[in-house]
CSV table of C-alpha atoms and ligand atoms in Angstrom, one decimal:
chain,number,residue,atom,x,y,z
A,1,UNK,CA,117.4,132.2,103.4
A,2,UNK,CA,120.1,132.4,106.1
A,3,UNK,CA,122.1,129.2,106.6
A,4,UNK,CA,123.2,130.5,110.1
A,5,UNK,CA,123.6,127.6,112.6
A,6,UNK,CA,123.8,125.0,109.8
A,7,UNK,CA,126.9,122.9,109.6
A,8,UNK,CA,127.9,121.6,106.2
A,9,UNK,CA,130.6,119.1,105.5
A,10,UNK,CA,131.8,119.4,101.9
A,11,UNK,CA,133.5,116.4,100.4
A,12,UNK,CA,135.6,117.0,97.3
A,13,UNK,CA,136.8,114.2,95.2
A,14,UNK,CA,139.1,114.1,92.2
A,15,UNK,CA,137.5,115.8,89.3
A,16,UNK,CA,138.3,119.0,87.4
A,17,UNK,CA,135.0,120.4,88.6
A,18,UNK,CA,136.5,120.7,92.1
A,19,UNK,CA,137.2,124.4,91.2
A,20,UNK,CA,133.5,125.0,91.3
A,21,UNK,CA,133.4,123.8,94.9
A,22,UNK,CA,135.5,126.8,95.9
A,23,UNK,CA,132.6,129.1,94.6
A,24,UNK,CA,130.2,126.9,96.4
A,25,UNK,CA,132.0,127.4,99.7
A,26,UNK,CA,131.9,131.1,99.2
A,27,UNK,CA,128.2,131.1,98.7
A,28,UNK,CA,127.6,128.9,101.8
A,29,UNK,CA,129.8,131.0,104.1
A,30,UNK,CA,128.3,134.2,102.8
A,31,UNK,CA,124.8,132.8,103.8
A,32,UNK,CA,126.1,132.1,107.3
A,33,UNK,CA,126.7,128.3,107.2
A,34,UNK,CA,129.7,126.8,108.9
A,35,UNK,CA,131.6,124.8,106.3
A,36,UNK,CA,134.3,122.1,106.9
A,37,UNK,CA,136.0,120.5,103.9
A,38,UNK,CA,137.3,117.0,103.5
A,39,UNK,CA,139.5,116.4,100.5
A,40,UNK,CA,140.3,113.1,98.9
A,41,UNK,CA,143.8,112.3,97.7
A,42,UNK,CA,142.7,112.7,94.1
A,43,UNK,CA,140.7,115.9,95.0
A,44,UNK,CA,144.0,117.4,96.2
A,45,UNK,CA,145.3,117.1,92.7
A,46,UNK,CA,142.7,119.7,91.6
A,47,UNK,CA,142.4,122.2,94.4
A,48,UNK,CA,144.7,123.1,97.2
A,49,UNK,CA,144.2,122.8,100.9
A,50,UNK,CA,145.2,126.4,101.3
A,51,UNK,CA,142.5,127.6,99.0
A,52,UNK,CA,139.9,125.6,100.8
A,53,UNK,CA,141.0,126.5,104.2
A,54,UNK,CA,141.0,130.2,103.4
A,55,UNK,CA,137.5,130.1,101.8
A,56,UNK,CA,135.9,128.0,104.5
A,57,UNK,CA,137.8,129.5,107.5
A,58,UNK,CA,138.4,126.0,108.9
A,59,UNK,CA,141.2,123.4,108.7
A,60,UNK,CA,140.8,120.9,105.8
A,61,UNK,CA,141.2,117.3,106.4
A,62,UNK,CA,142.6,114.9,103.9
A,63,UNK,CA,143.9,111.8,105.6
A,64,UNK,CA,142.4,109.1,107.8
A,65,UNK,CA,145.7,109.0,109.7
A,66,UNK,CA,147.5,112.3,109.4
A,67,UNK,CA,151.0,112.0,110.6
A,68,UNK,CA,152.0,113.8,113.9
A,69,UNK,CA,148.4,114.5,114.9
A,70,UNK,CA,146.1,112.9,117.3
A,71,UNK,CA,143.4,111.2,115.3
A,72,UNK,CA,141.1,109.4,117.7
A,73,UNK,CA,137.7,108.8,116.0
A,74,UNK,CA,137.6,111.9,113.8
A,75,UNK,CA,135.7,110.2,111.0
A,76,UNK,CA,132.8,109.8,113.5
A,77,UNK,CA,133.0,113.3,114.9
A,78,UNK,CA,132.9,114.7,111.4
A,79,UNK,CA,129.8,112.8,110.6
A,80,UNK,CA,128.1,113.8,113.9
A,81,UNK,CA,129.1,117.4,113.5
A,82,UNK,CA,127.6,117.8,110.0
A,83,UNK,CA,123.9,118.6,109.6
A,84,UNK,CA,124.4,117.8,105.9
A,85,UNK,CA,127.2,116.2,103.9
A,86,UNK,CA,127.6,117.5,100.4
A,87,UNK,CA,129.8,115.6,98.0
A,88,UNK,CA,130.7,117.8,95.1
A,89,UNK,CA,132.1,116.8,92.8
A,90,UNK,CA,131.4,113.2,93.3
A,91,UNK,CA,133.4,110.9,91.0
A,92,UNK,CA,132.2,107.5,89.7
A,93,UNK,CA,134.7,106.0,92.0
A,94,UNK,CA,133.4,107.8,95.1
A,95,UNK,CA,129.8,106.9,94.2
A,96,UNK,CA,130.8,103.3,93.6
A,97,UNK,CA,132.6,103.0,96.9
A,98,UNK,CA,129.7,104.4,98.9
A,99,UNK,CA,127.1,102.2,97.1
A,100,UNK,CA,129.2,99.1,97.8
A,101,UNK,CA,130.1,99.8,101.4
A,102,UNK,CA,133.7,100.5,100.9
A,103,UNK,CA,135.3,102.9,103.4
A,104,UNK,CA,139.0,103.1,102.6
A,105,UNK,CA,139.8,106.8,103.2
A,106,UNK,CA,138.6,109.6,105.5
A,107,UNK,CA,135.7,110.7,103.2
A,108,UNK,CA,134.2,107.4,102.5
A,109,UNK,CA,134.5,106.3,106.1
A,110,UNK,CA,132.7,109.4,107.5
A,111,UNK,CA,130.0,109.1,104.8
A,112,UNK,CA,129.4,105.5,106.0
A,113,UNK,CA,129.1,106.8,109.6
A,114,UNK,CA,126.1,109.0,108.4
A,115,UNK,CA,122.8,107.3,107.6
A,116,UNK,CA,120.9,110.3,106.3
A,117,UNK,CA,121.5,113.8,105.1
A,118,UNK,CA,124.1,113.0,102.3
A,119,UNK,CA,123.7,115.0,99.0
A,120,UNK,CA,125.7,113.8,96.0
A,121,UNK,CA,126.6,116.0,93.0
A,122,UNK,CA,128.1,113.7,90.4
A,123,UNK,CA,130.6,115.0,87.8
A,124,UNK,CA,132.3,112.9,85.2
A,125,UNK,CA,132.6,112.1,81.5
A,126,UNK,CA,129.3,111.2,79.7
A,127,UNK,CA,130.4,107.6,78.9
A,128,UNK,CA,131.3,107.0,82.5
A,129,UNK,CA,128.0,108.6,83.8
A,130,UNK,CA,125.9,106.5,81.4
A,131,UNK,CA,127.8,103.3,82.3
A,132,UNK,CA,125.1,100.9,83.7
A,133,UNK,CA,127.3,100.2,86.7
A,134,UNK,CA,127.4,103.9,87.7
A,135,UNK,CA,123.6,104.1,87.1
A,136,UNK,CA,123.0,101.0,89.2
A,137,UNK,CA,125.1,102.5,92.0
A,138,UNK,CA,123.2,105.8,91.8
A,139,UNK,CA,119.8,104.0,91.7
A,140,UNK,CA,120.8,102.0,94.8
A,141,UNK,CA,121.9,105.0,96.7
A,142,UNK,CA,118.7,106.9,95.7
A,143,UNK,CA,116.6,104.1,97.0
A,144,UNK,CA,118.4,104.3,100.3
A,145,UNK,CA,117.6,108.1,100.6
A,146,UNK,CA,120.8,109.6,99.5
A,147,UNK,CA,120.0,112.9,97.6
A,148,UNK,CA,121.3,113.5,94.1
A,149,UNK,CA,121.8,116.6,92.1
A,150,UNK,CA,121.7,115.6,88.5
A,151,UNK,CA,124.7,116.7,86.5
A,152,UNK,CA,124.1,119.1,83.6
A,153,UNK,CA,124.7,118.6,79.9
A,154,UNK,CA,127.3,120.7,78.0
A,155,UNK,CA,130.9,120.8,77.1
A,156,UNK,CA,133.1,118.6,79.2
A,157,UNK,CA,136.7,119.1,80.2
A,158,UNK,CA,137.7,116.1,78.1
A,159,UNK,CA,136.4,118.0,75.1
A,160,UNK,CA,133.3,116.0,74.5
A,161,UNK,CA,129.7,117.2,74.8
A,162,UNK,CA,127.1,115.5,76.9
A,163,UNK,CA,125.7,114.9,80.4
A,164,UNK,CA,128.2,114.9,83.2
A,165,UNK,CA,129.0,118.5,84.1
A,166,UNK,CA,128.8,119.2,87.8
A,167,UNK,CA,125.7,121.3,88.6
A,168,UNK,CA,126.5,125.0,88.9
A,169,UNK,CA,127.5,126.2,92.4
A,170,UNK,CA,124.4,128.4,92.5
A,171,UNK,CA,122.2,125.4,91.8
A,172,UNK,CA,123.9,123.3,94.5
A,173,UNK,CA,123.5,126.2,96.9
A,174,UNK,CA,119.8,126.6,96.2
A,175,UNK,CA,119.3,122.8,96.6
A,176,UNK,CA,121.0,123.0,100.0
A,177,UNK,CA,118.8,125.9,101.0
A,178,UNK,CA,115.7,124.0,99.9
A,179,UNK,CA,117.0,120.9,101.9
A,180,UNK,CA,117.2,122.9,105.1
A,181,UNK,CA,113.7,124.5,104.5
A,182,UNK,CA,112.3,121.0,103.9
A,183,UNK,CA,114.2,119.4,106.9
A,184,UNK,CA,112.3,121.6,109.3
A,185,UNK,CA,109.0,121.5,107.5
A,186,UNK,CA,107.4,118.9,109.7
A,187,UNK,CA,109.1,119.9,113.0
A,188,UNK,CA,106.8,119.7,115.9
A,189,UNK,CA,104.4,117.3,114.1
A,190,UNK,CA,103.5,113.9,115.2
A,191,UNK,CA,103.2,111.4,112.4
A,192,UNK,CA,102.0,107.9,112.6
A,193,UNK,CA,102.8,105.5,109.8
A,194,UNK,CA,101.6,101.9,109.5
A,195,UNK,CA,103.5,99.5,107.4
A,196,UNK,CA,103.8,95.9,106.3
A,197,UNK,CA,101.3,93.0,106.4
A,198,UNK,CA,99.2,91.7,109.2
A,199,UNK,CA,99.2,88.1,110.2
A,200,UNK,CA,96.0,86.3,111.3
A,201,UNK,CA,96.5,83.1,113.2
A,202,UNK,CA,94.9,80.0,112.0
A,203,UNK,CA,96.5,77.7,114.6
A,204,UNK,CA,99.8,77.9,116.7
A,205,UNK,CA,102.0,77.6,113.5
A,206,UNK,CA,99.9,78.9,110.6
A,207,UNK,CA,98.5,82.3,109.6
A,208,UNK,CA,96.8,84.2,106.8
A,209,UNK,CA,98.8,87.1,105.4
A,210,UNK,CA,99.8,89.0,102.3
A,211,UNK,CA,102.8,89.9,100.2
A,212,UNK,CA,103.3,93.4,101.6
A,213,UNK,CA,107.1,94.1,102.0
A,214,UNK,CA,106.5,97.2,104.1
A,215,UNK,CA,108.9,99.2,101.9
A,216,UNK,CA,106.4,102.0,101.1
A,217,UNK,CA,105.6,102.6,104.8
A,218,UNK,CA,109.3,102.5,105.8
A,219,UNK,CA,110.1,105.1,103.1
A,220,UNK,CA,107.3,107.3,104.3
A,221,UNK,CA,108.6,107.0,107.9
A,222,UNK,CA,112.2,107.9,106.8
A,223,UNK,CA,111.0,110.9,104.8
A,224,UNK,CA,108.9,112.2,107.7
A,225,UNK,CA,111.9,111.8,110.2
A,226,UNK,CA,114.1,113.7,107.6
A,227,UNK,CA,111.5,116.5,107.6
A,228,UNK,CA,111.8,116.9,111.4
A,229,UNK,CA,108.6,115.1,112.5
A,230,UNK,CA,108.3,112.9,115.5
A,231,UNK,CA,107.5,109.6,113.9
A,232,UNK,CA,105.8,106.4,115.2
A,233,UNK,CA,106.0,103.5,112.9
A,234,UNK,CA,103.5,100.7,113.6
A,235,UNK,CA,104.7,97.7,111.6
A,236,UNK,CA,103.8,94.1,110.8
A,237,UNK,CA,106.7,91.7,110.4
A,238,UNK,CA,109.0,92.8,107.6
A,239,UNK,CA,112.6,92.2,106.6
A,240,UNK,CA,113.4,95.8,106.9
A,241,UNK,CA,115.4,97.8,109.6
A,242,UNK,CA,113.5,100.6,111.1
A,243,UNK,CA,114.8,104.0,110.1
A,244,UNK,CA,117.0,105.8,112.8
A,245,UNK,CA,114.9,108.2,114.8
A,246,UNK,CA,111.5,106.5,114.6
A,247,UNK,CA,109.7,104.9,117.5
A,248,UNK,CA,108.8,101.3,116.2
A,249,UNK,CA,105.8,99.6,117.5
A,250,UNK,CA,105.8,96.0,116.2
A,251,UNK,CA,102.4,94.3,115.7
A,252,UNK,CA,101.2,91.0,114.3
A,253,UNK,CA,97.5,91.0,113.7
A,254,UNK,CA,94.9,93.5,112.5
A,255,UNK,CA,93.4,93.6,116.0
A,256,UNK,CA,96.8,94.6,117.5
A,257,UNK,CA,97.2,97.2,114.7
A,258,UNK,CA,93.8,98.6,115.5
A,259,UNK,CA,94.6,99.0,119.2
A,260,UNK,CA,97.9,100.7,118.6
A,261,UNK,CA,96.6,103.1,115.8
A,262,UNK,CA,93.7,104.1,118.0
A,263,UNK,CA,95.9,105.1,121.0
A,264,UNK,CA,98.6,106.7,118.8
A,265,UNK,CA,96.2,108.6,116.6
A,266,UNK,CA,94.7,110.4,119.6
A,267,UNK,CA,97.9,112.5,119.8
A,268,UNK,CA,98.9,112.5,116.1
A,269,UNK,CA,98.7,115.3,113.5
A,270,UNK,CA,99.1,112.9,110.5
A,271,UNK,CA,98.2,109.2,110.0
A,272,UNK,CA,99.4,107.4,106.9
A,273,UNK,CA,98.0,103.8,106.6
A,274,UNK,CA,100.4,102.0,104.3
A,275,UNK,CA,99.9,98.7,106.1
A,276,UNK,CA,98.3,95.9,104.1
A,277,UNK,CA,95.6,95.0,106.6
A,278,UNK,CA,94.2,91.5,106.1
A,279,UNK,CA,90.5,92.0,105.5
A,280,UNK,CA,89.5,88.8,107.3
A,281,UNK,CA,90.8,86.4,109.9
A,282,UNK,CA,90.0,82.9,111.0
A,283,UNK,CA,86.8,83.1,113.1
A,284,UNK,CA,88.7,81.1,115.7
A,285,UNK,CA,92.4,80.4,116.3
A,286,UNK,CA,92.7,76.7,116.9
A,287,UNK,CA,94.5,75.8,120.1
A,288,UNK,CA,96.2,72.8,118.5
A,289,UNK,CA,98.0,72.5,115.2
A,290,UNK,CA,95.4,71.5,112.5
A,291,UNK,CA,96.0,68.6,110.1
A,292,UNK,CA,94.5,65.4,111.3
A,293,UNK,CA,92.0,65.3,109.8
A,294,UNK,CA,92.8,68.1,107.3
A,295,UNK,CA,90.1,70.8,107.9
A,296,UNK,CA,87.8,70.9,104.8
A,297,UNK,CA,87.1,74.5,105.5
A,298,UNK,CA,88.4,77.4,107.7
A,299,UNK,CA,85.7,79.8,108.7
A,300,UNK,CA,86.6,83.4,108.4
A,301,UNK,CA,85.3,86.6,109.7
A,302,UNK,CA,85.9,90.2,108.7
A,303,UNK,CA,88.6,92.4,110.4
A,304,UNK,CA,87.6,95.9,111.5
A,305,UNK,CA,88.2,98.7,109.1
A,306,UNK,CA,90.8,100.6,111.1
A,307,UNK,CA,91.0,103.6,108.8
A,308,UNK,CA,87.2,104.0,108.6
A,309,UNK,CA,87.0,103.9,112.4
A,310,UNK,CA,89.7,106.5,112.8
A,311,UNK,CA,87.9,108.6,110.2
A,312,UNK,CA,84.8,108.8,112.4
A,313,UNK,CA,86.7,110.3,115.3
A,314,UNK,CA,89.1,112.5,113.3
A,315,UNK,CA,89.5,116.2,114.4
A,316,UNK,CA,89.6,118.9,111.7
A,317,UNK,CA,93.3,119.5,112.2
A,318,UNK,CA,94.2,115.9,111.7
A,319,UNK,CA,95.2,114.7,108.3
A,320,UNK,CA,94.7,111.0,107.3
A,321,UNK,CA,96.0,109.2,104.2
A,322,UNK,CA,95.1,105.8,102.9
A,323,UNK,CA,96.4,103.6,100.1
A,324,UNK,CA,94.1,101.9,97.7
A,325,UNK,CA,95.5,98.7,96.2
A,326,UNK,CA,93.4,98.4,93.1
A,327,UNK,CA,94.0,95.7,90.6
A,328,UNK,CA,93.0,97.4,87.3
A,329,UNK,CA,93.4,100.8,89.0
A,330,UNK,CA,89.8,101.6,89.7
A,331,UNK,CA,89.4,105.3,90.2
A,332,UNK,CA,85.8,104.8,91.4
A,333,UNK,CA,86.9,102.4,94.1
A,334,UNK,CA,89.7,104.7,95.3
A,335,UNK,CA,87.3,107.6,95.5
A,336,UNK,CA,84.7,105.5,97.3
A,337,UNK,CA,87.4,104.5,99.9
A,338,UNK,CA,88.5,108.1,100.3
A,339,UNK,CA,84.9,109.1,101.1
A,340,UNK,CA,84.0,106.1,103.3
A,341,UNK,CA,87.1,106.4,105.4
A,342,UNK,CA,86.9,110.2,105.6
A,343,UNK,CA,90.5,110.6,104.2
A,344,UNK,CA,92.3,113.8,103.1
A,345,UNK,CA,94.3,111.9,100.4
A,346,UNK,CA,94.2,108.4,98.9
A,347,UNK,CA,97.2,106.9,97.0
A,348,UNK,CA,96.0,104.4,94.4
A,349,UNK,CA,98.4,101.8,92.9
A,350,UNK,CA,98.1,98.6,91.0
A,351,UNK,CA,100.6,95.9,92.0
A,352,UNK,CA,99.9,93.9,88.8
A,353,UNK,CA,101.5,96.7,86.6
A,354,UNK,CA,104.9,95.9,85.2
A,355,UNK,CA,107.5,98.0,87.1
A,356,UNK,CA,105.5,98.5,90.3
A,357,UNK,CA,105.2,94.9,91.6
A,358,UNK,CA,104.7,93.8,95.2
A,359,UNK,CA,107.9,93.9,97.1
A,360,UNK,CA,109.8,96.1,94.6
A,361,UNK,CA,111.5,99.4,95.1
A,362,UNK,CA,109.3,101.3,92.6
A,363,UNK,CA,105.8,102.4,92.5
A,364,UNK,CA,103.4,104.0,90.0
A,365,UNK,CA,100.7,105.8,91.8
A,366,UNK,CA,97.8,108.2,91.4
A,367,UNK,CA,97.0,110.5,94.3
A,368,UNK,CA,93.4,111.8,94.9
A,369,UNK,CA,93.0,114.7,97.2
A,370,UNK,CA,89.2,114.4,97.5
A,371,UNK,CA,88.4,117.8,95.9
A,372,UNK,CA,88.1,116.5,92.4
A,373,UNK,CA,91.9,116.8,91.7
A,374,UNK,CA,94.1,113.9,90.5
A,375,UNK,CA,97.8,113.6,90.3
A,376,UNK,CA,99.0,110.7,88.0
A,377,UNK,CA,102.6,110.1,88.9
A,378,UNK,CA,105.4,108.6,86.8
A,379,UNK,CA,107.2,105.5,87.9
A,380,UNK,CA,109.5,106.5,90.8
A,381,UNK,CA,111.2,105.0,93.8
A,382,UNK,CA,109.1,104.4,96.9
A,383,UNK,CA,111.3,107.0,98.6
A,384,UNK,CA,110.5,109.6,95.9
A,385,UNK,CA,106.9,108.8,96.1
A,386,UNK,CA,107.1,109.2,99.9
A,387,UNK,CA,108.4,112.8,99.3
A,388,UNK,CA,105.6,113.6,96.9
A,389,UNK,CA,103.0,112.3,99.5
A,390,UNK,CA,104.4,114.3,102.3
A,391,UNK,CA,104.6,117.4,100.1
A,392,UNK,CA,100.8,117.0,99.5
A,393,UNK,CA,100.2,116.4,103.2
A,394,UNK,CA,102.1,119.6,104.0
A,395,UNK,CA,99.9,121.5,101.5
A,396,UNK,CA,96.9,120.1,103.3
A,397,UNK,CA,98.2,121.1,106.7
A,398,UNK,CA,99.0,124.6,105.5
A,399,UNK,CA,95.3,125.0,104.3
A,400,UNK,CA,94.0,123.8,107.6
A,401,UNK,CA,93.6,120.0,107.3
A,402,UNK,CA,90.4,118.3,105.9
B,1,CTP,N1,92.6,99.4,105.8
B,1,CTP,C1,92.3,99.5,107.2
B,1,CTP,N2,91.6,98.5,107.8
B,1,CTP,C2,91.3,97.4,107.0
B,1,CTP,C3,91.5,97.3,105.7
B,1,CTP,C4,92.2,98.4,105.1
B,1,CTP,O1,92.6,100.5,107.8
B,1,CTP,N3,90.6,96.4,107.6
B,1,CTP,C5,93.3,100.6,105.2
B,1,CTP,C6,94.6,100.2,104.4
B,1,CTP,O2,95.7,100.4,105.3
B,1,CTP,C7,94.5,101.3,103.3
B,1,CTP,C8,93.1,101.6,103.1
B,1,CTP,O3,92.4,101.1,104.2
B,1,CTP,O4,95.2,102.4,103.7
B,1,CTP,C9,92.5,100.8,101.8
B,1,CTP,O5,92.8,99.5,101.9
B,1,CTP,P1,92.4,98.4,100.8
B,1,CTP,O6,92.8,97.1,101.2
B,1,CTP,O7,92.7,99.0,99.4
B,1,CTP,O8,90.8,98.5,100.8
B,1,CTP,P2,89.7,97.9,101.7
B,1,CTP,O9,89.2,99.0,102.6
B,1,CTP,O10,90.2,96.7,102.3
B,1,CTP,O11,88.6,97.6,100.6
B,1,CTP,P3,88.5,96.4,99.5
B,1,CTP,O12,88.9,95.1,100.3
B,1,CTP,O13,87.1,96.5,99.1
B,1,CTP,O14,89.5,96.7,98.4
């Protein structure tokens, strides 16, 4: 694949594996990419500016405030310029700073100025890599969508054997190629994602709702944006910040969600219903605050099944995906919902399972594509699950939808 017109900013921090980055630059430049290098102070102990400038064909930046040079806001312009930032090698120190919001040099500052498209290739001694603090930092960054290239196992510069070797330049190069293939994979597609809980008013101050955090839906919206899609996120109230690049439509109740889904679905290629829709609502919303006397009962009535309704008007080219929250993970129930709602895929998960609780960052899911297939997935972050779901959707689109 040609990398022509792709701009890659390579950040090199202080590790002996920095020499491998020279080979990586050669591969990238050969494939047509434009490469700019930012070197940390410690990185400059391992490779020289002259080597990197010669290989990349561009000036190499090291300092936040270089003497005798107009600086302006070059940390921002670097971040804006780059289609992808690659940090290779990334030391424990660099990863720790990014994970904890420290921006005390040019590289960490420009990484902070970029909220997506950052790929990190760690390289360090095995003890350091396995240190729970480093592992926690990596997990935190992964959850926020930073991409990681796992280090290899083998002989390390310190003489020991184990995990921590920087991935080989060819492997980093192939991952970058795949990233660009993927980042355009949903270009031109309209994706509607619903997320979070609905609230059904009892009276002016009370409501019926559920524990949905919205994290799965937000992860799906982020992943779809990263793949180049035009994304509409219809969301109940959550504590989350909408990912950059999506059109957010806030809703409160199932009735409002239904209205918005209906109008947005008409122009959509893909609908993913990750919202936890309340199945019922008070038959009437009291005009005044209830309490005196305390109502012995609150009459409820069912909410419309939004996905089932959409399923009835769905065109052949449209792909719809639902979630089945099944306590006890009932495959039969999930398959019934898949059929009743005319879905292309259903993602079943059980929030009572340890490690995949409501509101957490992880999920354990099984995906059913409706053709008898079944993918039982391991415990993974919601962001990782979002990527798997979108891969499956892309396969469906490639074979002509439902
Ligand atoms: N859903 C919907 N409208 C509803 C209820 C659910 O569109 N009124 C969607 C959810 O967003 C989800 C899927 O349907 O994608 C399945 O939701 P779930 O709550 O698991 O199932 P229900 O259809 O509500 O069935 P049950 O209550 O029997 O489990």
